[in-house]
Amino acid sequence: MALSKRLIAEFLGTFWLVLGGCGSAVLAANFGGDGNPLGIGFVGVSLAFGLTVLTGAYAFGHISGGHFNPAVSFGLWAGGRFPGGDLVPYILAQVIGGLVAGAVLWGIARGHAGFAIDPAAAGAFASNGYGALSPGGYTLASALLTEVVLTAMFLIVILGSTHQRAPVGFAPIAIGLALTLIHLISIPVTNTSVNPARSTAVAFFAGAGAVSQLWLFWVAPIVGGLIGGGLYGWLGRDEPPIVGRG
């Protein structure tokens, strides 16, 4: 497949992930407020992120591989499944797709009369954070550990479910459910990133606090992706049969 088509697929897939996942958090999580609670809550947001990856993978996976996430691209490279020469163009397409989705989401959200972004609030405009900007008040160390470990496990699921010996056609389901589970675990800690493009997409709309903490949501997911990709690259590698010596 031509690189240009793969980059467009990554742009669209990341756009869809941010619009669907972050959009559910901004527009639907607390819809109606406490007095008339019709919102989907963080369980619904977790499911929304999983559904965007599942549907995006089925739509674009056969074109670009369905990364939609710089950490996934790095992890697949570390696992021997992706050429290093394509990393920069893929990451640029992902970041641009996310930022466009963030702009669209901001344009939708500001159409509500009471819409306002409090840059000092945890999770403002679906942003990620630690310390005062963590939904549960978790420290930088907790956020770092959470993002590294969960991204590593995400890559292990991705590489395992797309292995040549895995059941064909079910990988997007496993990957989408894994991302749902990751959000169920970590929304209270960091508002869940495991994806630098997703974090970047909303940080610049959320304010200076989110932007100042954005570095962690690049470093930790990429480190986690490299760990998970490298580990599964070793674990899933076919070994020669053991030959008896008797």
Coordinates of N, CA and C in Angstrom, one line a residue:
M1 N 0.8 -1.2 0.0 CA 0.0 0.0 0.0 C 0.9 1.2 0.0
A2 N 0.5 2.2 -0.8 CA 1.3 3.5 -0.9 C 1.4 4.2 0.4
L3 N 2.5 4.8 0.7 CA 2.7 5.5 2.0 C 1.6 6.6 2.2
S4 N 1.3 7.3 1.1 CA 0.3 8.4 1.2 C -1.0 7.9 1.7
K5 N -1.5 6.7 1.2 CA -2.7 6.2 1.6 C -2.7 5.7 3.0
R6 N -1.5 5.1 3.4 CA -1.4 4.7 4.8 C -1.4 5.9 5.8
L7 N -0.8 7.0 5.4 CA -0.8 8.2 6.2 C -2.2 8.8 6.4
I8 N -3.0 8.8 5.3 CA -4.4 9.3 5.4 C -5.2 8.4 6.3
A9 N -5.0 7.0 6.2 CA -5.7 6.1 7.1 C -5.3 6.4 8.5
E10 N -4.0 6.6 8.8 CA -3.6 6.9 10.2 C -4.2 8.3 10.7
F11 N -4.3 9.2 9.8 CA -4.9 10.5 10.1 C -6.4 10.3 10.5
L12 N -7.1 9.6 9.6 CA -8.5 9.4 9.9 C -8.8 8.5 11.1
G13 N -8.0 7.5 11.3 CA -8.2 6.6 12.4 C -7.9 7.4 13.7
T14 N -6.9 8.2 13.8 CA -6.6 9.0 15.0 C -7.6 10.0 15.2
F15 N -8.1 10.6 14.1 CA -9.2 11.6 14.2 C -10.4 11.0 14.9
W16 N -10.7 9.8 14.4 CA -11.9 9.0 14.9 C -11.7 8.7 16.4
L17 N -10.5 8.2 16.8 CA -10.3 7.9 18.1 C -10.5 9.1 19.1
V18 N -9.9 10.2 18.7 CA -10.0 11.4 19.6 C -11.4 11.9 19.6
L19 N -12.1 12.0 18.4 CA -13.4 12.5 18.4 C -14.4 11.6 19.2
G20 N -14.2 10.3 19.0 CA -15.1 9.4 19.7 C -14.8 9.3 21.2
G21 N -13.5 9.1 21.5 CA -13.2 8.9 22.9 C -13.2 10.1 23.7
C22 N -12.5 11.2 23.3 CA -12.5 12.4 24.0 C -13.8 13.1 23.9
G23 N -14.5 12.9 22.8 CA -15.8 13.5 22.6 C -16.8 13.0 23.6
S24 N -16.7 11.7 23.9 CA -17.6 11.1 24.9 C -17.4 11.7 26.2
A25 N -16.1 12.0 26.5 CA -15.8 12.5 27.9 C -16.2 14.0 28.0
V26 N -16.1 14.7 26.9 CA -16.4 16.2 27.0 C -17.9 16.4 26.9
L27 N -18.6 15.6 26.0 CA -20.0 15.9 25.7 C -21.0 15.1 26.4
A28 N -20.6 13.8 26.8 CA -21.6 12.9 27.3 C -21.3 12.3 28.7
A29 N -20.1 12.5 29.2 CA -19.8 11.8 30.5 C -20.7 12.3 31.6
N30 N -21.0 13.6 31.6 CA -21.7 14.2 32.7 C -23.0 14.9 32.2
F31 N -23.5 14.4 31.1 CA -24.7 15.1 30.5 C -25.8 15.1 31.5
G32 N -26.4 16.3 31.6 CA -27.6 16.4 32.6 C -27.2 16.9 33.9
G33 N -25.9 16.7 34.3 CA -25.4 17.1 35.6 C -25.9 16.2 36.7
D34 N -25.6 16.6 37.9 CA -26.0 15.8 39.1 C -27.5 15.7 39.3
G35 N -28.2 16.8 38.9 CA -29.6 16.8 39.2 C -30.4 15.9 38.2
N36 N -29.9 15.7 37.0 CA -30.6 14.9 36.0 C -29.6 14.0 35.3
P37 N -29.0 13.0 36.0 CA -27.9 12.3 35.5 C -28.2 11.4 34.3
L38 N -28.0 11.9 33.1 CA -28.2 11.1 31.9 C -26.8 10.7 31.2
G39 N -25.7 11.2 31.9 CA -24.4 11.0 31.3 C -24.0 9.5 31.3
I40 N -22.9 9.2 30.5 CA -22.4 7.9 30.4 C -21.4 7.5 31.5
G41 N -20.9 8.5 32.2 CA -19.9 8.2 33.2 C -18.6 7.7 32.7
F42 N -17.7 7.4 33.6 CA -16.4 7.0 33.1 C -16.4 5.6 32.5
V43 N -17.4 4.7 32.9 CA -17.5 3.4 32.3 C -17.9 3.6 30.8
G44 N -18.8 4.5 30.6 CA -19.2 4.8 29.2 C -18.0 5.4 28.4
V45 N -17.2 6.3 29.0 CA -16.1 6.8 28.3 C -15.1 5.7 28.0
S46 N -14.8 4.8 28.9 CA -13.9 3.7 28.7 C -14.4 2.9 27.5
L47 N -15.6 2.6 27.5 CA -16.2 1.8 26.4 C -16.1 2.6 25.0
A48 N -16.3 3.9 25.1 CA -16.2 4.7 23.9 C -14.8 4.6 23.3
F49 N -13.8 4.7 24.1 CA -12.4 4.6 23.6 C -12.2 3.2 23.0
G50 N -12.6 2.2 23.6 CA -12.5 0.9 23.1 C -13.2 0.7 21.8
L51 N -14.4 1.3 21.6 CA -15.2 1.1 20.4 C -14.5 1.9 19.3
T52 N -13.9 3.1 19.6 CA -13.3 3.8 18.5 C -12.1 3.0 17.9
V53 N -11.3 2.4 18.8 CA -10.2 1.6 18.3 C -10.7 0.4 17.5
L54 N -11.7 -0.3 18.1 CA -12.2 -1.5 17.4 C -12.8 -1.2 16.0
T55 N -13.6 -0.1 15.9 CA -14.2 0.2 14.6 C -13.1 0.8 13.7
G56 N -12.2 1.6 14.2 CA -11.1 2.1 13.4 C -10.2 1.1 12.9
A57 N -9.9 0.1 13.7 CA -9.0 -1.0 13.2 C -9.7 -1.8 12.1
Y58 N -11.0 -2.1 12.2 CA -11.7 -2.8 11.1 C -11.7 -1.9 9.9
A59 N -11.9 -0.6 10.0 CA -12.0 0.3 8.9 C -10.7 0.5 8.2
F60 N -9.6 0.7 9.0 CA -8.3 1.1 8.4 C -7.2 0.2 8.6
G61 N -7.4 -0.8 9.4 CA -6.3 -1.7 9.7 C -5.6 -2.4 8.5
H62 N -6.4 -2.7 7.6 CA -5.9 -3.4 6.4 C -5.2 -2.4 5.5
I63 N -5.3 -1.1 5.7 CA -4.6 -0.1 4.9 C -3.3 0.3 5.6
S64 N -3.3 0.7 6.9 CA -2.1 1.2 7.5 C -1.6 0.4 8.7
G65 N -2.4 -0.6 9.1 CA -2.0 -1.4 10.3 C -2.8 -0.9 11.5
G66 N -3.5 0.2 11.4 CA -4.4 0.7 12.4 C -3.6 1.0 13.7
H67 N -2.6 1.8 13.6 CA -1.8 2.2 14.8 C -2.6 3.3 15.6
F68 N -2.8 4.5 15.0 CA -3.6 5.6 15.6 C -2.9 6.1 16.9
N69 N -1.6 5.9 17.1 CA -1.0 6.1 18.4 C 0.5 6.0 18.2
P70 N 1.3 7.1 18.5 CA 2.7 7.0 18.3 C 3.4 5.9 19.2
A71 N 2.8 5.6 20.4 CA 3.4 4.6 21.2 C 3.2 3.2 20.6
V72 N 2.1 3.0 19.9 CA 1.9 1.7 19.2 C 2.9 1.6 18.0
S73 N 3.1 2.7 17.3 CA 4.1 2.6 16.2 C 5.5 2.3 16.7
F74 N 5.9 3.0 17.8 CA 7.2 2.6 18.4 C 7.2 1.2 18.9
G75 N 6.1 0.7 19.5 CA 6.1 -0.6 20.0 C 6.2 -1.7 18.9
L76 N 5.4 -1.4 17.8 CA 5.5 -2.4 16.7 C 6.9 -2.4 16.1
W77 N 7.5 -1.2 16.0 CA 8.9 -1.2 15.5 C 9.8 -2.0 16.5
A78 N 9.7 -1.8 17.8 CA 10.5 -2.6 18.7 C 10.2 -4.1 18.6
G79 N 9.0 -4.4 18.2 CA 8.6 -5.9 18.1 C 9.0 -6.4 16.7
G80 N 9.6 -5.6 15.9 CA 10.0 -6.1 14.6 C 8.8 -6.2 13.6
R81 N 7.8 -5.5 13.8 CA 6.6 -5.5 12.9 C 6.4 -4.3 12.1
F82 N 7.3 -3.3 12.2 CA 7.1 -2.0 11.6 C 8.5 -1.4 11.2
P83 N 8.6 -0.8 10.0 CA 9.9 -0.3 9.6 C 10.2 1.1 10.3
G84 N 11.4 1.3 10.8 CA 11.8 2.5 11.4 C 11.7 3.7 10.6
G85 N 11.8 3.5 9.2 CA 11.8 4.7 8.3 C 10.4 5.3 8.2
D86 N 9.3 4.5 8.6 CA 8.0 5.1 8.6 C 7.5 5.7 9.9
L87 N 8.3 5.7 10.9 CA 7.9 6.2 12.2 C 7.5 7.6 12.2
V88 N 8.4 8.5 11.7 CA 8.2 9.9 11.7 C 6.9 10.3 10.9
P89 N 6.8 9.8 9.6 CA 5.5 10.2 8.9 C 4.3 9.7 9.6
Y90 N 4.3 8.5 10.1 CA 3.1 7.9 10.8 C 2.8 8.8 12.0
I91 N 3.8 9.2 12.8 CA 3.5 10.0 14.0 C 3.0 11.3 13.7
L92 N 3.5 12.0 12.6 CA 3.0 13.2 12.2 C 1.5 13.1 11.8
A93 N 1.2 12.1 11.0 CA -0.2 11.9 10.6 C -1.1 11.7 11.8
Q94 N -0.6 10.9 12.8 CA -1.4 10.7 14.0 C -1.7 12.0 14.8
V95 N -0.6 12.7 15.0 CA -0.7 14.0 15.8 C -1.6 15.0 15.1
I96 N -1.5 15.1 13.8 CA -2.3 16.1 13.0 C -3.8 15.6 13.0
G97 N -4.0 14.3 12.9 CA -5.4 13.8 12.9 C -6.0 14.1 14.3
G98 N -5.2 13.9 15.3 CA -5.7 14.1 16.7 C -6.0 15.6 16.9
L99 N -5.1 16.5 16.5 CA -5.4 17.9 16.6 C -6.6 18.4 15.9
V100 N -6.8 17.9 14.7 CA -8.0 18.3 13.9 C -9.2 17.8 14.6
A101 N -9.2 16.6 15.2 CA -10.4 16.1 16.0 C -10.6 17.0 17.2
G102 N -9.5 17.4 17.9 CA -9.6 18.3 19.0 C -10.3 19.6 18.7
A103 N -9.9 20.1 17.5 CA -10.5 21.4 17.0 C -12.0 21.2 16.7
V104 N -12.3 20.1 16.1 CA -13.7 19.9 15.8 C -14.5 19.7 17.1
L105 N -14.0 19.0 18.0 CA -14.6 18.8 19.3 C -14.8 20.1 20.1
W106 N -13.8 21.0 20.0 CA -13.9 22.3 20.7 C -15.0 23.1 20.0
G107 N -15.0 23.0 18.6 CA -16.1 23.8 17.9 C -17.5 23.3 18.3
I108 N -17.6 22.0 18.5 CA -18.9 21.5 18.9 C -19.3 21.9 20.3
A109 N -18.3 21.7 21.2 CA -18.6 22.0 22.6 C -18.9 23.4 22.9
R110 N -18.2 24.3 22.2 CA -18.5 25.8 22.5 C -19.8 26.2 22.0
G111 N -20.5 25.4 21.3 CA -21.9 25.7 20.9 C -22.9 25.6 22.0
H112 N -22.5 25.1 23.2 CA -23.4 25.0 24.3 C -23.2 26.3 25.1
A113 N -24.3 26.9 25.5 CA -24.3 28.2 26.2 C -23.5 28.3 27.5
G114 N -23.4 27.2 28.2 CA -22.7 27.2 29.4 C -21.3 26.6 29.3
F115 N -20.8 26.4 28.1 CA -19.5 25.8 27.9 C -18.3 26.7 28.4
A116 N -17.4 26.1 29.2 CA -16.2 26.9 29.7 C -15.2 25.8 30.0
I117 N -13.9 26.1 29.8 CA -12.8 25.3 30.2 C -12.1 25.9 31.3
D118 N -12.0 25.2 32.4 CA -11.2 25.6 33.6 C -9.9 25.0 33.5
P119 N -8.8 25.7 33.2 CA -7.5 25.1 33.0 C -6.9 24.6 34.3
A120 N -7.5 24.9 35.5 CA -7.0 24.4 36.7 C -7.7 23.1 37.2
A121 N -8.7 22.7 36.4 CA -9.5 21.5 36.8 C -8.9 20.3 36.2
A122 N -8.9 19.2 37.0 CA -8.4 17.9 36.6 C -9.3 17.4 35.4
G123 N -8.7 16.9 34.4 CA -9.4 16.4 33.2 C -10.1 17.4 32.4
A124 N -9.8 18.7 32.5 CA -10.5 19.7 31.7 C -10.3 19.4 30.2
F125 N -11.5 19.4 29.5 CA -11.5 19.1 28.1 C -10.9 17.8 27.8
A126 N -11.1 16.8 28.6 CA -10.6 15.4 28.5 C -9.1 15.3 28.5
S127 N -8.4 16.3 29.1 CA -6.9 16.3 29.1 C -6.4 15.3 30.2
N128 N -5.1 15.0 30.0 CA -4.5 14.1 31.0 C -3.6 14.9 32.0
G129 N -3.4 14.4 33.1 CA -2.6 15.1 34.1 C -2.2 14.3 35.3
Y130 N -1.4 14.9 36.1 CA -1.0 14.3 37.4 C -1.0 15.4 38.5
G131 N -0.8 15.0 39.7 CA -0.9 15.9 40.8 C -2.3 16.6 40.8
A132 N -2.3 17.9 40.8 CA -3.5 18.7 40.9 C -4.4 18.4 39.7
L133 N -3.8 18.0 38.6 CA -4.6 17.8 37.3 C -4.9 16.3 37.1
S134 N -4.6 15.5 38.1 CA -5.1 14.1 38.1 C -6.5 14.0 38.6
P135 N -7.4 13.3 38.0 CA -8.8 13.2 38.5 C -8.8 12.7 40.0
G136 N -7.9 11.8 40.4 CA -7.9 11.3 41.7 C -6.8 11.9 42.6
G137 N -6.1 12.9 42.1 CA -5.0 13.5 42.8 C -3.8 12.6 42.9
Y138 N -3.5 11.8 41.9 CA -2.3 10.9 42.0 C -1.0 11.7 41.6
T139 N 0.1 11.2 42.2 CA 1.4 11.9 42.0 C 1.9 11.6 40.6
L140 N 3.0 12.4 40.3 CA 3.7 12.2 39.0 C 4.2 10.7 38.9
A141 N 4.8 10.2 40.0 CA 5.3 8.8 40.0 C 4.2 7.8 39.7
S142 N 3.1 8.0 40.3 CA 2.0 7.1 40.0 C 1.5 7.1 38.6
A143 N 1.5 8.4 38.1 CA 1.1 8.6 36.7 C 2.1 7.9 35.7
L144 N 3.3 8.1 36.0 CA 4.4 7.6 35.2 C 4.3 6.1 35.2
L145 N 4.2 5.5 36.3 CA 4.2 4.0 36.4 C 2.9 3.5 35.7
T146 N 1.8 4.1 35.9 CA 0.5 3.7 35.3 C 0.6 3.7 33.8
E147 N 1.1 4.8 33.2 CA 1.2 4.9 31.8 C 2.2 4.0 31.1
V148 N 3.3 3.8 31.8 CA 4.3 2.9 31.2 C 3.8 1.4 31.2
V149 N 3.3 1.0 32.4 CA 2.9 -0.4 32.5 C 1.7 -0.7 31.6
L150 N 0.7 0.2 31.6 CA -0.5 -0.1 30.8 C -0.2 0.0 29.3
T151 N 0.6 0.9 28.9 CA 1.0 0.9 27.5 C 1.8 -0.3 27.1
A152 N 2.7 -0.8 27.9 CA 3.4 -2.0 27.7 C 2.4 -3.2 27.5
M153 N 1.4 -3.3 28.4 CA 0.5 -4.4 28.3 C -0.4 -4.2 27.0
F154 N -0.7 -3.0 26.7 CA -1.5 -2.8 25.4 C -0.7 -3.3 24.2
L155 N 0.6 -3.0 24.2 CA 1.3 -3.5 23.0 C 1.4 -5.0 23.0
I156 N 1.5 -5.6 24.2 CA 1.5 -7.1 24.2 C 0.3 -7.7 23.7
V157 N -0.9 -7.1 24.0 CA -2.2 -7.5 23.5 C -2.2 -7.3 22.0
I158 N -1.8 -6.2 21.5 CA -1.8 -5.9 20.1 C -0.9 -6.9 19.3
L159 N 0.3 -7.1 19.8 CA 1.2 -8.0 19.1 C 0.7 -9.4 19.2
G160 N 0.2 -9.8 20.3 CA -0.3 -11.2 20.5 C -1.5 -11.5 19.6
S161 N -2.5 -10.5 19.6 CA -3.7 -10.8 18.9 C -3.5 -10.7 17.4
T162 N -2.4 -10.0 16.9 CA -2.1 -10.0 15.5 C -1.0 -10.9 15.0
H163 N -0.6 -11.8 15.9 CA 0.4 -12.8 15.6 C -0.2 -13.7 14.5
Q164 N 0.7 -14.3 13.7 CA 0.3 -15.1 12.6 C -0.4 -16.4 13.1
R165 N -0.2 -16.8 14.3 CA -0.9 -18.0 14.9 C -2.2 -17.6 15.6
A166 N -2.5 -16.3 15.8 CA -3.7 -15.9 16.5 C -4.9 -16.1 15.6
P167 N -6.1 -16.3 16.1 CA -7.3 -16.4 15.3 C -7.5 -15.2 14.4
V168 N -7.8 -15.5 13.2 CA -7.9 -14.4 12.1 C -9.1 -13.6 12.3
G169 N -9.0 -12.3 12.2 CA -10.2 -11.4 12.2 C -10.7 -11.0 13.5
F170 N -10.1 -11.4 14.6 CA -10.6 -11.1 16.0 C -9.7 -10.0 16.7
A171 N -8.6 -9.7 16.1 CA -7.6 -8.8 16.7 C -8.3 -7.4 17.1
P172 N -9.1 -6.8 16.3 CA -9.7 -5.5 16.7 C -10.5 -5.6 18.0
I173 N -11.2 -6.8 18.1 CA -12.0 -6.9 19.3 C -11.2 -7.0 20.6
A174 N -10.1 -7.8 20.5 CA -9.2 -7.9 21.6 C -8.5 -6.6 22.0
I175 N -8.1 -5.9 20.9 CA -7.5 -4.6 21.1 C -8.4 -3.5 21.7
G176 N -9.7 -3.5 21.2 CA -10.7 -2.6 21.7 C -11.0 -2.9 23.1
L177 N -11.2 -4.1 23.5 CA -11.5 -4.5 24.9 C -10.3 -4.2 25.8
A178 N -9.1 -4.4 25.3 CA -7.9 -4.0 26.1 C -7.9 -2.5 26.4
L179 N -8.2 -1.7 25.4 CA -8.2 -0.3 25.7 C -9.3 0.1 26.6
T180 N -10.5 -0.5 26.5 CA -11.5 -0.3 27.5 C -11.1 -0.6 28.9
L181 N -10.5 -1.8 29.1 CA -10.0 -2.2 30.4 C -8.9 -1.2 30.9
I182 N -8.0 -0.7 30.1 CA -7.0 0.2 30.5 C -7.7 1.5 31.0
H183 N -8.7 2.0 30.3 CA -9.4 3.2 30.8 C -10.1 2.9 32.1
L184 N -10.7 1.8 32.3 CA -11.4 1.5 33.5 C -10.4 1.5 34.7
I185 N -9.2 1.1 34.4 CA -8.1 1.1 35.5 C -7.6 2.5 35.8
S186 N -7.4 3.3 34.7 CA -6.5 4.4 34.9 C -7.2 5.8 34.7
I187 N -8.4 5.9 34.4 CA -9.1 7.2 34.4 C -8.9 8.0 35.7
P188 N -9.0 7.3 36.8 CA -8.8 8.1 38.1 C -7.4 8.6 38.3
V189 N -6.5 7.9 37.6 CA -5.1 8.3 37.9 C -4.6 9.4 37.0
T190 N -4.8 9.2 35.7 CA -4.2 10.2 34.7 C -5.3 10.7 33.7
N191 N -6.5 10.2 33.8 CA -7.6 10.4 32.8 C -7.2 9.6 31.6
T192 N -6.3 8.7 31.7 CA -5.9 7.7 30.7 C -5.4 8.4 29.4
S193 N -4.1 8.2 29.1 CA -3.5 8.5 27.9 C -3.2 7.3 27.1
V194 N -2.0 6.6 27.4 CA -1.4 5.6 26.7 C -1.3 5.9 25.2
N195 N -1.4 7.2 24.8 CA -1.4 7.6 23.4 C -1.0 9.1 23.4
P196 N 0.2 9.4 23.0 CA 0.7 10.8 22.9 C -0.2 11.7 22.0
A197 N -0.6 11.1 20.9 CA -1.4 11.9 20.0 C -2.8 12.3 20.6
R198 N -3.4 11.4 21.3 CA -4.6 11.7 22.0 C -4.4 12.8 23.1
S199 N -3.3 12.7 23.8 CA -3.1 13.7 24.8 C -2.8 15.1 24.2
T200 N -2.0 15.1 23.1 CA -1.7 16.3 22.5 C -2.9 17.0 21.9
A201 N -3.8 16.2 21.4 CA -5.0 16.6 20.7 C -5.9 17.6 21.5
V202 N -5.9 17.3 22.8 CA -6.8 18.2 23.7 C -6.0 19.1 24.6
A203 N -4.7 18.8 24.8 CA -4.0 19.6 25.8 C -4.0 21.1 25.5
F204 N -3.8 21.4 24.2 CA -3.7 22.8 23.8 C -5.0 23.6 23.9
F205 N -6.1 22.9 24.0 CA -7.4 23.5 24.3 C -7.7 23.5 25.8
A206 N -7.1 22.7 26.6 CA -7.4 22.6 28.0 C -6.6 23.7 28.8
G207 N -5.5 24.2 28.3 CA -4.9 25.3 29.0 C -3.4 25.0 29.3
A208 N -2.8 26.0 30.0 CA -1.3 25.9 30.2 C -0.9 24.7 31.1
G209 N -1.8 24.4 32.1 CA -1.5 23.3 33.0 C -1.3 22.0 32.2
A210 N -2.3 21.7 31.4 CA -2.2 20.4 30.6 C -1.0 20.4 29.7
V211 N -0.7 21.6 29.1 CA 0.4 21.6 28.2 C 1.7 21.4 28.9
S212 N 1.8 22.0 30.1 CA 3.1 21.8 30.9 C 3.3 20.4 31.3
Q213 N 2.2 19.6 31.4 CA 2.4 18.2 31.8 C 2.4 17.2 30.7
L214 N 2.3 17.8 29.5 CA 2.2 16.9 28.3 C 3.4 16.0 28.1
W215 N 4.6 16.5 28.5 CA 5.8 15.7 28.3 C 5.7 14.3 28.8
L216 N 5.0 14.1 30.0 CA 4.9 12.8 30.6 C 4.1 11.9 29.7
F217 N 3.1 12.5 29.0 CA 2.2 11.6 28.2 C 2.7 11.4 26.8
W218 N 3.9 11.9 26.6 CA 4.7 11.4 25.4 C 5.8 10.4 25.9
V219 N 6.5 10.8 27.0 CA 7.6 9.9 27.4 C 7.1 8.5 27.9
A220 N 6.2 8.5 28.8 CA 5.7 7.3 29.5 C 5.1 6.3 28.5
P221 N 4.1 6.7 27.6 CA 3.6 5.8 26.7 C 4.6 5.2 25.7
I222 N 5.6 6.1 25.2 CA 6.6 5.6 24.3 C 7.5 4.6 25.0
V223 N 7.9 4.9 26.2 CA 8.7 3.9 26.9 C 8.0 2.6 27.1
G224 N 6.7 2.7 27.5 CA 5.9 1.5 27.7 C 5.7 0.8 26.4
G225 N 5.5 1.5 25.3 CA 5.4 0.8 24.0 C 6.6 0.1 23.6
L226 N 7.8 0.7 23.9 CA 9.1 0.0 23.5 C 9.3 -1.2 24.4
I227 N 8.9 -1.1 25.7 CA 9.1 -2.3 26.6 C 8.2 -3.4 26.1
G228 N 6.9 -3.1 25.9 CA 5.9 -4.1 25.5 C 6.3 -4.7 24.2
G229 N 6.6 -3.8 23.2 CA 7.0 -4.3 21.9 C 8.2 -5.2 21.9
G230 N 9.2 -4.7 22.6 CA 10.5 -5.5 22.7 C 10.3 -6.8 23.4
L231 N 9.5 -6.8 24.5 CA 9.2 -8.1 25.2 C 8.5 -9.1 24.4
Y232 N 7.4 -8.6 23.7 CA 6.7 -9.6 22.9 C 7.5 -10.0 21.6
G233 N 8.3 -9.1 21.1 CA 9.1 -9.5 20.0 C 10.0 -10.6 20.3
W234 N 10.5 -10.7 21.6 CA 11.3 -11.8 22.1 C 10.4 -13.0 22.4
L235 N 9.3 -12.7 23.1 CA 8.4 -13.8 23.6 C 7.7 -14.6 22.5
G236 N 7.3 -13.8 21.5 CA 6.5 -14.4 20.4 C 7.3 -14.9 19.2
R237 N 8.7 -14.7 19.3 CA 9.5 -15.2 18.2 C 9.6 -16.7 18.1
D238 N 9.4 -17.2 16.9 CA 9.5 -18.7 16.8 C 10.9 -19.2 17.1
E239 N 11.0 -20.2 17.9 CA 12.3 -20.8 18.3 C 12.4 -22.1 17.5
P240 N 13.7 -22.5 17.2 CA 13.9 -23.8 16.6 C 13.5 -24.9 17.6
P241 N 13.0 -26.0 17.1 CA 12.6 -27.1 17.9 C 13.8 -27.7 18.7
I242 N 13.5 -28.2 19.9 CA 14.5 -28.8 20.8 C 14.8 -30.2 20.3
V243 N 16.0 -30.4 20.0 CA 16.4 -31.8 19.4 C 17.0 -32.6 20.5
G244 N 16.5 -33.8 20.7 CA 17.0 -34.7 21.7 C 18.4 -35.1 21.5
R245 N 19.1 -35.3 22.6 CA 20.6 -35.7 22.5 C 20.8 -37.1 22.8
G246 N 19.8 -37.9 23.1 CA 20.0 -39.3 23.5 C 20.5 -40.2 22.4

